[in-house]
Amino acid sequence: MSRLGRVLVMLVCAFGALTAGAWRYALAADEAAPQIKEYKPNISAREYEKRYNAVYGKYTEQMAEEGNPADFMLDDGKDLFSKVEGSAGKSCASCHGANGEKLKGAAAGFPKYDPATKGINTVALQINRCREDHMGAAPLKYESYDQLALDLYVKSLSNGVPIKVSIDGPARPFYEAGKAYYYKRHGQFNFSCALCHVKYSGHMMRANLLSNNRHHADHWPSYRLKWAGTGSLQRRFRGCNKNVRQKPLPFECETYRDLQLYLTYQANGLPIQVPGFKM
Ligand code: HEC
Ligand code: HEC
């Protein structure tokens, strides 16, 4: 064999060994975690912004000028914060400061893993835990006016603070579960969240511009024109479940909390801005 021939044979063998190794590695990774075929948005973030401004630009400007109706709820939340309730004779302010100063920035770390329940804790769950365990008061019904008002007020104490949720360590499996739900097809229409909000974001679906999920978790509770009222991110989940003819899940169930962790992680680094204002 010529010298060139020998070099070629060596190269081919080395390449073969490398690809076989990579293949085995890929198989092992496949067995370790169920593989999700992730989508890439089929337009750039910049192009999405352009389309967003073209569709909603003027409305959002007008809304900003006229003020957000959810601001009234925010004021009520502030009052509730210092209202004494329950057998311990305490208000939220008794422990967290007259103006909630000890909770500044706290919401930016939620949802988070909670060792006590070995699950994902949300601001809404934590508020009810404080009511039951620290105030001797009844938990608030999810999505009731007072519950939303307190949730909104607590989150507003972190307005401008960049979201920084952790998916490390024990939080990881819950994040993966949220992601799996996001990518799984659901409902009679057999759509996944990711299909609409990742792959086809920036495209029109009837009168709606499908949004990119990067900004989904930074502005809830929001006032929505369609609801003529204020609601939570999980109420929005329920709306999207119904859009694909899927049975919506109960508020604060494990799946919605995992989903919320997944979506909030996509918004890491963005400042919290509540209350939002949405179509
Ligand atoms: C008697 C003291 C007490 C009262 C009253 C109280 N909390 Fe808490 N709160 C705590 C403690 C202690 C924690 C730490 C977590 C735990 O033990 O549940 C906490 C944690 C929190 C957190 C999470 C803070 C973080 O950095 O992770 C929020 C948000 C919160 N409380 C909101 C409220 C609200 C809203 C109310 C009123 C409905 C309230 N708390 C009433 C003691 C209190
Ligand atoms: C058939 C397409 C479709 C599917 C599937 C879908 N959505 Fe939506 N979603 C929409 C439309 C349309 C809107 C309103 C316009 C917009 O903001 O994208 C919306 C809005 C939202 C919003 C509010 C966005 C904002 O800026 O506040 C969230 C959050 C959301 N969807 C989450 C989900 C989740 C979670 C799922 C899966 C359970 C899901 N969606 C499935 C079409 C869909």
XYZ file of N, CA and C in Angstrom, residues 22-260:
717
model
N -19.618 8.629 19.467
C -20.631 9.688 19.591
C -22.027 9.076 19.551
N -22.197 8.080 18.699
C -23.496 7.428 18.557
C -23.902 6.751 19.860
N -22.912 6.027 20.470
C -23.202 5.343 21.726
C -23.524 6.366 22.823
N -22.795 7.463 22.795
C -23.032 8.529 23.787
C -24.445 9.078 23.629
N -24.850 9.290 22.366
C -26.184 9.832 22.098
C -27.248 8.854 22.581
N -27.017 7.544 22.351
C -27.988 6.543 22.796
C -28.133 6.569 24.311
N -26.988 6.675 25.013
C -27.012 6.694 26.471
C -27.795 7.908 26.965
N -27.567 9.065 26.317
C -28.269 10.283 26.714
C -29.763 10.109 26.480
N -30.118 9.407 25.404
C -31.510 9.167 25.056
C -32.216 8.380 26.144
N -31.495 7.378 26.687
C -32.107 6.554 27.719
C -32.237 7.328 29.021
N -31.293 8.248 29.272
C -31.274 8.978 30.542
C -32.486 9.904 30.662
N -32.840 10.613 29.612
C -33.948 11.561 29.691
C -34.802 11.411 28.440
N -36.121 11.444 28.611
C -36.953 11.369 27.412
C -36.627 12.563 26.516
N -36.322 12.290 25.273
C -35.867 13.373 24.400
C -37.048 14.160 23.848
N -36.920 15.465 23.932
C -37.927 16.332 23.345
C -37.294 16.981 22.142
N -37.976 16.908 21.033
C -37.459 17.561 19.858
C -37.838 19.041 19.971
N -36.858 19.848 20.337
C -37.165 21.267 20.560
C -37.366 21.989 19.240
N -38.277 22.949 19.249
C -38.490 23.751 18.056
C -37.617 24.991 18.109
N -37.330 25.518 16.956
C -36.710 26.843 16.871
C -37.781 27.761 16.309
N -37.899 28.985 16.855
C -38.855 29.921 16.266
C -38.511 30.091 14.787
N -39.516 30.071 13.904
C -39.131 30.171 12.500
C -39.015 31.616 11.985
N -39.076 32.578 12.916
C -38.632 33.934 12.585
C -37.755 34.439 13.736
N -36.923 35.428 13.463
C -36.020 35.926 14.504
C -36.806 36.755 15.523
N -36.194 36.964 16.697
C -36.836 37.762 17.737
C -37.097 39.176 17.219
N -36.184 39.674 16.403
C -36.311 41.024 15.880
C -37.507 41.154 14.933
N -37.633 40.145 14.077
C -38.758 40.131 13.145
C -40.070 40.022 13.929
N -40.056 39.227 15.030
C -41.259 39.104 15.853
C -41.655 40.462 16.443
N -40.658 41.192 16.988
C -40.928 42.515 17.562
C -41.553 43.432 16.518
N -41.019 43.363 15.312
C -41.526 44.206 14.236
C -42.997 43.905 13.951
N -43.288 42.602 13.881
C -44.674 42.209 13.604
C -45.579 42.597 14.764
N -45.049 42.449 15.990
C -45.846 42.804 17.166
C -46.214 44.288 17.108
N -45.219 45.116 16.826
C -45.486 46.554 16.763
C -46.450 46.894 15.637
N -46.330 46.173 14.516
C -47.237 46.428 13.403
C -48.673 46.089 13.794
N -48.866 45.016 14.574
C -50.227 44.577 14.912
C -50.789 45.334 16.122
N -49.991 45.480 17.174
C -50.515 46.025 18.435
C -49.926 47.375 18.820
N -48.924 47.836 18.108
C -48.171 49.012 18.519
C -49.022 50.144 19.054
N -50.015 50.555 18.270
C -50.816 51.720 18.656
C -51.680 51.438 19.886
N -52.272 50.224 19.926
C -53.145 49.898 21.066
C -52.372 49.998 22.366
N -51.184 49.369 22.385
C -50.457 49.332 23.651
C -50.054 50.741 24.076
N -49.730 51.605 23.113
C -49.421 52.996 23.456
C -50.630 53.670 24.097
N -51.802 53.478 23.462
C -53.028 54.081 24.003
C -53.328 53.563 25.403
N -53.183 52.246 25.558
C -53.451 51.658 26.870
C -52.570 52.296 27.929
N -51.297 52.438 27.605
C -50.354 52.993 28.567
C -50.777 54.405 28.963
N -51.298 55.170 27.969
C -51.707 56.540 28.276
C -52.929 56.579 29.179
N -53.873 55.670 28.916
C -55.137 55.716 29.663
C -55.049 55.064 31.027
N -53.986 54.343 31.292
C -53.832 53.714 32.602
C -54.411 52.317 32.608
N -53.981 51.525 33.582
C -54.359 50.116 33.646
C -55.423 49.924 34.724
N -56.599 49.363 34.359
C -57.655 49.157 35.360
C -57.184 48.288 36.527
N -56.161 47.450 36.302
C -55.680 46.589 37.388
C -55.001 47.388 38.486
N -54.701 48.668 38.228
C -54.086 49.490 39.278
C -54.998 49.627 40.501
N -56.325 49.562 40.274
C -57.249 49.623 41.422
C -57.102 48.374 42.284
N -56.957 47.236 41.600
C -56.771 45.983 42.336
C -55.462 46.031 43.128
N -54.451 46.638 42.516
C -53.159 46.758 43.183
C -53.298 47.567 44.483
N -54.061 48.664 44.425
C -54.297 49.469 45.635
C -55.003 48.651 46.708
N -55.999 47.855 46.271
C -56.719 47.015 47.239
C -55.783 45.975 47.847
N -54.856 45.468 47.039
C -53.890 44.489 47.543
C -53.009 45.098 48.619
N -52.641 46.350 48.408
C -51.801 47.052 49.397
C -52.559 47.181 50.727
N -53.862 47.507 50.649
C -54.675 47.610 51.871
C -54.782 46.253 52.571
N -55.018 45.204 51.773
C -55.156 43.860 52.358
C -53.882 43.429 53.081
N -52.767 43.887 52.572
C -51.471 43.507 53.133
C -51.358 43.923 54.604
N -51.979 45.046 54.946
C -51.870 45.472 56.358
C -53.169 45.252 57.139
N -54.058 44.423 56.558
C -55.300 44.104 57.274
C -55.069 42.909 58.206
N -55.423 43.105 59.492
C -55.264 42.011 60.464
C -56.345 40.967 60.226
N -55.914 39.704 60.109
C -56.872 38.608 59.902
C -56.370 37.381 60.640
N -57.315 36.503 61.056
C -56.936 35.215 61.632
C -56.689 35.253 63.123
N -56.512 34.047 63.703
C -56.467 33.893 65.166
C -55.192 34.471 65.784
N -54.129 34.653 64.999
C -52.878 35.177 65.569
C -52.896 36.708 65.679
N -53.951 37.340 65.179
C -54.066 38.802 65.268
C -52.979 39.526 64.484
N -52.577 38.954 63.335
C -51.487 39.549 62.549
C -51.944 39.903 61.145
N -51.182 40.814 60.551
C -51.342 41.086 59.124
C -50.034 40.699 58.448
N -50.040 40.706 57.110
C -48.789 40.419 56.385
C -47.719 41.418 56.820
N -48.157 42.666 57.015
C -47.220 43.736 57.349
C -46.518 43.487 58.690
N -47.196 42.757 59.612
C -46.573 42.487 60.917
C -45.209 41.820 60.739
N -45.093 40.950 59.757
C -43.827 40.216 59.570
C -42.988 40.735 58.406
N -43.638 41.280 57.383
C -42.887 41.599 56.161
C -42.681 43.099 55.931
N -42.981 43.925 56.954
C -42.749 45.366 56.827
C -43.998 46.118 56.415
N -44.158 47.336 56.944
C -45.373 48.127 56.717
C -45.656 48.296 55.230
N -44.611 48.499 54.441
C -44.790 48.630 52.995
C -44.209 47.426 52.257
N -44.192 46.306 52.937
C -43.685 45.071 52.334
C -42.206 45.141 51.992
N -41.482 46.038 52.677
C -40.083 46.245 52.264
C -39.228 44.974 52.358
N -39.636 44.043 53.271
C -38.819 42.822 53.382
C -39.080 41.839 52.249
N -40.095 42.122 51.443
C -40.390 41.215 50.320
C -39.927 41.784 48.981
N -39.212 42.898 49.036
C -38.711 43.481 47.776
C -37.803 42.485 47.063
N -38.116 42.213 45.816
C -37.283 41.287 45.039
C -37.613 39.818 45.257
N -38.432 39.504 46.293
C -38.689 38.086 46.609
C -39.365 37.361 45.441
N -40.329 38.023 44.787
C -41.107 37.348 43.732
C -40.241 36.955 42.539
N -39.082 37.621 42.379
C -38.230 37.336 41.221
C -37.645 35.933 41.266
N -37.645 35.302 42.448
C -37.107 33.954 42.576
C -38.172 32.862 42.491
N -39.421 33.256 42.290
C -40.533 32.292 42.214
C -40.927 32.040 40.766
N -41.449 30.825 40.490
C -41.615 29.651 41.343
C -40.267 29.036 41.716
N -40.254 28.402 42.886
C -39.001 27.777 43.326
C -39.271 26.467 44.043
N -38.235 25.638 44.064
C -38.356 24.356 44.762
C -38.475 24.598 46.255
N -39.360 23.853 46.873
C -39.603 24.007 48.298
C -39.341 22.682 49.002
N -38.274 22.615 49.826
C -37.910 21.339 50.471
C -39.028 20.800 51.362
N -39.829 21.686 51.964
C -40.867 21.229 52.898
C -41.911 20.373 52.187
N -42.298 20.769 50.984
C -43.341 20.007 50.281
C -42.746 19.154 49.161
N -41.429 19.271 48.957
C -40.751 18.565 47.864
C -41.439 18.815 46.525
N -41.854 20.062 46.341
C -42.519 20.426 45.096
C -42.207 21.869 44.760
N -42.903 22.387 43.771
C -42.659 23.758 43.332
C -43.619 24.700 44.052
N -43.057 25.731 44.635
C -43.841 26.712 45.383
C -44.018 27.961 44.529
N -45.237 28.484 44.522
C -45.505 29.736 43.808
C -45.796 30.829 44.829
N -45.803 32.075 44.393
C -46.150 33.182 45.295
C -47.555 32.950 45.858
N -48.468 32.512 44.987
C -49.857 32.299 45.428
C -49.926 31.242 46.538
N -49.210 30.134 46.373
C -49.210 29.087 47.405
C -48.590 29.601 48.693
N -47.478 30.363 48.542
C -46.779 30.866 49.721
C -47.672 31.805 50.529
N -48.419 32.655 49.843
C -49.297 33.593 50.550
C -50.319 32.807 51.373
N -50.899 31.785 50.777
C -51.870 30.979 51.532
C -51.199 30.219 52.669
N -49.965 29.782 52.472
C -49.261 29.102 53.547
C -49.045 30.067 54.710
N -48.649 31.310 54.372
C -48.459 32.305 55.438
C -49.779 32.549 56.168
N -50.864 32.612 55.431
C -52.158 32.845 56.083
C -52.477 31.696 57.045
N -52.309 30.468 56.574
C -52.686 29.327 57.410
C -51.702 29.103 58.559
N -50.397 29.072 58.225
C -49.403 28.697 59.241
C -49.017 29.854 60.154
N -48.974 31.073 59.628
C -48.438 32.184 60.424
C -49.506 33.156 60.920
N -50.706 33.112 60.329
C -51.743 34.055 60.753
C -52.958 33.359 61.375
N -53.074 32.055 61.166
C -54.278 31.360 61.624
C -55.499 31.825 60.846
N -55.308 32.145 59.569
C -56.422 32.621 58.735
C -56.711 31.589 57.647
N -57.917 31.635 57.116
C -58.303 30.685 56.068
C -57.549 31.014 54.778
N -57.216 29.992 53.988
C -56.574 30.276 52.696
C -57.551 30.991 51.767
N -57.007 31.778 50.868
C -57.865 32.490 49.910
C -58.114 31.606 48.695
N -59.319 31.681 48.171
C -59.669 30.873 47.002
C -58.887 31.402 45.795
N -58.257 30.493 45.074
C -57.454 30.921 43.925
C -58.313 31.617 42.889
N -57.773 32.715 42.402
C -58.421 33.534 41.370
C -59.576 34.366 41.920
N -59.780 34.341 43.268
C -60.759 35.262 43.857
C -60.132 36.657 43.862
N -60.953 37.667 44.058
C -60.462 39.041 43.981
C -59.342 39.298 44.989
N -59.579 38.935 46.250
C -58.577 39.214 47.289
C -57.276 38.445 47.039
N -57.410 37.205 46.581
C -56.205 36.398 46.323
C -55.365 37.046 45.224
N -56.019 37.463 44.143
C -55.292 38.100 43.041
C -54.687 39.430 43.486
N -55.451 40.171 44.306
C -54.985 41.486 44.737
C -53.705 41.365 45.567
N -53.674 40.400 46.490
C -52.466 40.213 47.315
C -51.294 39.729 46.478
N -51.582 38.783 45.584
C -50.552 38.248 44.694
C -49.953 39.386 43.858
N -50.832 40.222 43.333
C -50.393 41.353 42.504
C -49.540 42.319 43.320
N -50.000 42.613 44.542
C -49.236 43.555 45.354
C -47.850 42.997 45.694
N -47.807 41.724 46.094
C -46.503 41.119 46.444
C -45.576 41.142 45.230
N -46.118 40.830 44.045
C -45.257 40.831 42.849
C -44.813 42.245 42.483
N -45.696 43.231 42.733
C -45.333 44.612 42.381
C -44.148 45.097 43.209
N -43.930 44.455 44.380
C -42.782 44.836 45.203
C -41.470 44.451 44.514
N -41.567 43.636 43.454
C -40.381 43.242 42.680
C -40.385 43.862 41.289
N -41.245 44.833 41.065
C -41.252 45.473 39.746
C -39.869 46.030 39.415
N -39.412 45.732 38.207
C -38.090 46.206 37.783
C -36.959 45.261 38.153
N -37.256 44.279 39.003
C -36.205 43.330 39.411
C -36.155 42.190 38.388
N -34.972 41.877 37.852
C -34.879 40.809 36.854
C -35.258 39.444 37.435
N -36.041 38.708 36.693
C -36.449 37.358 37.102
C -35.213 36.467 37.171
N -35.129 35.688 38.259
C -33.979 34.780 38.372
C -34.424 33.481 39.039
N -35.182 32.673 38.304
C -35.598 31.404 38.887
C -34.523 30.361 38.641
N -34.408 29.453 39.601
C -33.391 28.407 39.518
C -34.022 27.091 39.080
N -33.330 26.399 38.191
C -33.797 25.056 37.808
C -32.717 24.035 38.145
N -31.846 24.416 39.073
C -30.755 23.527 39.456
C -31.227 22.512 40.506
N -30.447 21.485 40.673
C -30.659 20.515 41.742
C -32.053 19.935 41.734
N -32.709 19.978 42.917
C -34.008 19.300 43.019
C -35.103 19.958 42.160
N -34.880 21.193 41.676
C -35.900 21.854 40.841
C -35.938 21.266 39.428
N -34.831 20.649 39.043
C -34.662 20.208 37.656
C -35.775 19.279 37.129
N -36.104 18.198 37.879
C -37.149 17.310 37.349
C -38.483 18.024 37.134
N -38.781 19.034 37.961
C -40.049 19.752 37.818
C -40.020 20.632 36.572
N -38.854 21.204 36.320
C -38.659 21.980 35.096
C -38.846 21.076 33.874
N -38.223 19.887 33.932
C -38.334 18.952 32.805
C -39.786 18.530 32.598
N -40.513 18.339 33.698
C -41.926 17.957 33.576
C -42.725 19.079 32.927
N -42.419 20.317 33.318
C -43.109 21.470 32.726
C -42.821 21.564 31.235
N -41.565 21.316 30.893
C -41.171 21.381 29.484
C -41.852 20.265 28.677
N -41.908 19.070 29.284
C -42.548 17.944 28.585
C -44.017 18.271 28.299
N -44.674 18.887 29.285
C -46.081 19.266 29.076
C -46.184 20.299 27.957
N -45.235 21.210 27.932
C -45.242 22.300 26.947
C -45.091 21.772 25.519
N -44.358 20.672 25.398
C -44.092 20.119 24.066
C -45.051 18.999 23.665
N -45.847 18.524 24.628
C -46.765 17.420 24.314
C -47.997 17.982 23.605
N -48.520 17.226 22.648
C -49.742 17.670 21.975
C -50.947 17.345 22.843
N -51.896 18.289 22.880
C -53.065 18.138 23.737
C -54.348 18.457 22.976
N -55.446 17.986 23.543
C -56.770 18.435 23.116
C -57.222 17.844 21.793
N -58.481 18.116 21.473
C -59.037 17.612 20.207
C -58.276 18.144 19.007
N -57.727 19.354 19.140
C -56.994 19.926 18.018
C -55.553 19.425 17.949
N -55.142 18.698 18.997
C -53.840 18.056 18.980
C -52.687 19.045 18.743
N -52.702 20.109 19.521
C -51.643 21.118 19.432
C -50.820 21.113 20.710
N -49.536 21.410 20.605
C -48.740 21.636 21.809
C -48.573 23.141 21.998
N -48.303 23.530 23.251
C -48.027 24.947 23.535
C -46.882 25.420 22.648
N -45.851 24.551 22.535
C -44.630 24.945 21.829
C -44.869 25.171 20.338
N -45.816 24.428 19.798
C -46.103 24.591 18.372
C -46.560 26.032 18.098
N -47.477 26.524 18.918
C -47.986 27.880 18.711
C -46.992 28.940 19.186
N -46.374 28.707 20.362
C -45.617 29.793 20.987
C -44.106 29.735 20.758
N -43.636 28.681 20.092
C -42.217 28.665 19.701
C -42.160 28.622 18.178
N -42.641 27.498 17.636
C -42.462 27.285 16.197
C -43.170 28.349 15.351
N -44.450 28.609 15.672
C -45.201 29.534 14.820
C -45.370 30.921 15.430
N -44.583 31.236 16.449
C -44.708 32.574 17.040
C -44.385 33.614 15.969
N -45.144 34.700 15.988
C -44.937 35.739 14.975
C -45.860 35.577 13.788
N -46.597 34.461 13.744
C -47.563 34.269 12.655
C -48.966 34.569 13.170
N -49.836 34.918 12.268
C -51.200 35.241 12.664
C -52.017 33.956 12.807
N -52.787 33.893 13.878
C -53.776 32.828 14.016
C -55.107 33.543 14.124
N -55.886 33.511 13.076
C -57.065 34.378 12.938
C -56.660 35.821 13.281
N -57.327 36.456 14.269
C -57.008 37.865 14.519
C -55.823 38.032 15.466
N -55.220 36.914 15.907
C -54.170 36.997 16.922
C -52.782 36.798 16.338
N -51.860 37.599 16.823
C -50.451 37.361 16.514
C -49.923 36.421 17.594
N -49.451 35.253 17.188
C -48.949 34.286 18.175
C -47.655 34.803 18.796
N -47.631 34.820 20.121
C -46.485 35.428 20.795
C -45.380 34.416 21.048
N -44.180 34.939 21.108
C -42.993 34.179 21.468
C -42.968 34.047 22.992
N -42.661 32.861 23.512
C -42.847 32.629 24.950
C -41.815 33.294 25.864
N -40.849 33.982 25.302
C -39.843 34.635 26.133
C -40.475 35.623 27.137
N -41.546 36.282 26.702
C -42.162 37.311 27.554
C -43.472 36.849 28.189
N -43.647 35.558 28.408
C -44.955 35.106 28.903
C -45.134 35.222 30.401
N -44.058 35.245 31.143
C -44.230 35.102 32.595
C -43.824 36.349 33.381
N -43.560 37.461 32.700
C -43.028 38.623 33.419
C -44.081 39.667 33.793
N -45.346 39.460 33.429
C -46.324 40.548 33.619
C -47.667 40.114 34.196
N -47.708 38.948 34.853
C -48.985 38.473 35.417
C -49.010 38.642 36.914
N -50.147 38.944 37.530
C -51.480 39.127 36.976
C -51.553 40.309 36.004
N -52.405 40.134 34.975
C -52.616 41.181 33.968
C -54.101 41.470 33.814
N -54.368 42.712 33.422
C -55.726 43.045 33.007
C -55.872 42.600 31.562
N -56.959 41.882 31.267
C -57.188 41.466 29.874
C -58.499 42.026 29.380
N -58.438 42.659 28.206
C -59.650 43.221 27.620
C -60.693 42.119 27.411
N -60.247 40.941 26.958
C -61.179 39.852 26.683
C -61.928 39.430 27.944
N -61.242 39.449 29.079
C -61.873 39.082 30.345
C -62.624 40.276 30.956
N -62.342 41.469 30.486
C -62.784 42.689 31.147
C -62.464 42.578 32.631
N -61.289 42.071 32.929
C -60.894 41.880 34.319
C -59.452 41.429 34.402
N -59.026 41.220 35.648
C -57.634 40.866 35.891
C -57.547 39.399 36.276
N -56.543 38.710 35.776
C -56.389 37.292 36.088
C -54.927 36.902 36.113
N -54.701 35.636 36.466
C -53.334 35.138 36.649
C -52.813 34.469 35.388
N -51.533 34.168 35.406
C -50.910 33.402 34.317
C -51.610 32.052 34.159
N -51.989 31.449 35.282
C -52.616 30.131 35.184
C -54.016 30.221 34.576
N -54.679 31.356 34.773
C -55.960 31.515 34.081
C -55.719 31.550 32.574
N -54.610 32.156 32.177
C -54.240 32.204 30.751
C -53.946 30.802 30.235
N -53.272 29.979 31.070
C -53.032 28.575 30.671
C -54.370 27.901 30.362
N -55.335 28.131 31.274
C -56.635 27.486 31.097
C -57.285 27.917 29.794
N -57.129 29.205 29.467
C -57.688 29.716 28.213
C -57.070 29.010 27.014
N -55.748 28.834 27.042
C -55.085 28.160 25.917
C -55.421 26.676 25.880
N -55.635 26.061 27.048
C -56.115 24.668 27.052
C -57.452 24.585 26.318
N -58.335 25.537 26.636
C -59.674 25.501 26.016
C -59.595 25.761 24.518
N -58.644 26.617 24.112
C -58.506 26.932 22.684
C -58.228 25.685 21.846
N -57.548 24.700 22.444
C -57.279 23.481 21.684
C -58.257 22.367 22.089
N -59.368 22.783 22.741
C -60.405 21.845 23.205
C -59.824 20.799 24.143
N -59.073 21.273 25.102
C -58.541 20.392 26.135
C -59.156 20.834 27.448
N -59.411 19.870 28.343
C -60.007 20.197 29.632
C -58.978 20.994 30.450
N -59.346 22.203 30.899
C -58.388 22.962 31.709
C -58.163 22.298 33.060
N -57.003 22.548 33.650
C -56.652 21.926 34.929
C -56.959 22.886 36.078
N -57.018 22.377 37.313
C -57.298 23.250 38.465
C -56.124 24.206 38.738
N -56.460 25.388 39.270
C -55.425 26.367 39.639
C -54.449 25.763 40.635
N -53.193 26.079 40.452
C -52.118 25.695 41.375
C -51.933 24.188 41.476
N -52.423 23.418 40.501
C -52.135 21.983 40.503
C -50.662 21.803 40.142
N -50.158 20.598 40.350
C -48.730 20.378 40.137
C -48.319 20.692 38.694
N -49.116 20.249 37.738
C -48.756 20.459 36.331
C -48.645 21.949 36.001
N -49.582 22.753 36.464
C -49.518 24.190 36.168
C -48.324 24.848 36.863
N -47.981 24.358 38.058
C -46.817 24.947 38.739
C -45.525 24.586 38.008
N -45.446 23.342 37.521
C -44.266 22.941 36.737
C -44.185 23.768 35.452
N -45.339 23.926 34.816
C -45.414 24.699 33.579
C -44.997 26.150 33.828
N -45.447 26.685 34.952
C -45.097 28.058 35.310
C -43.592 28.197 35.554
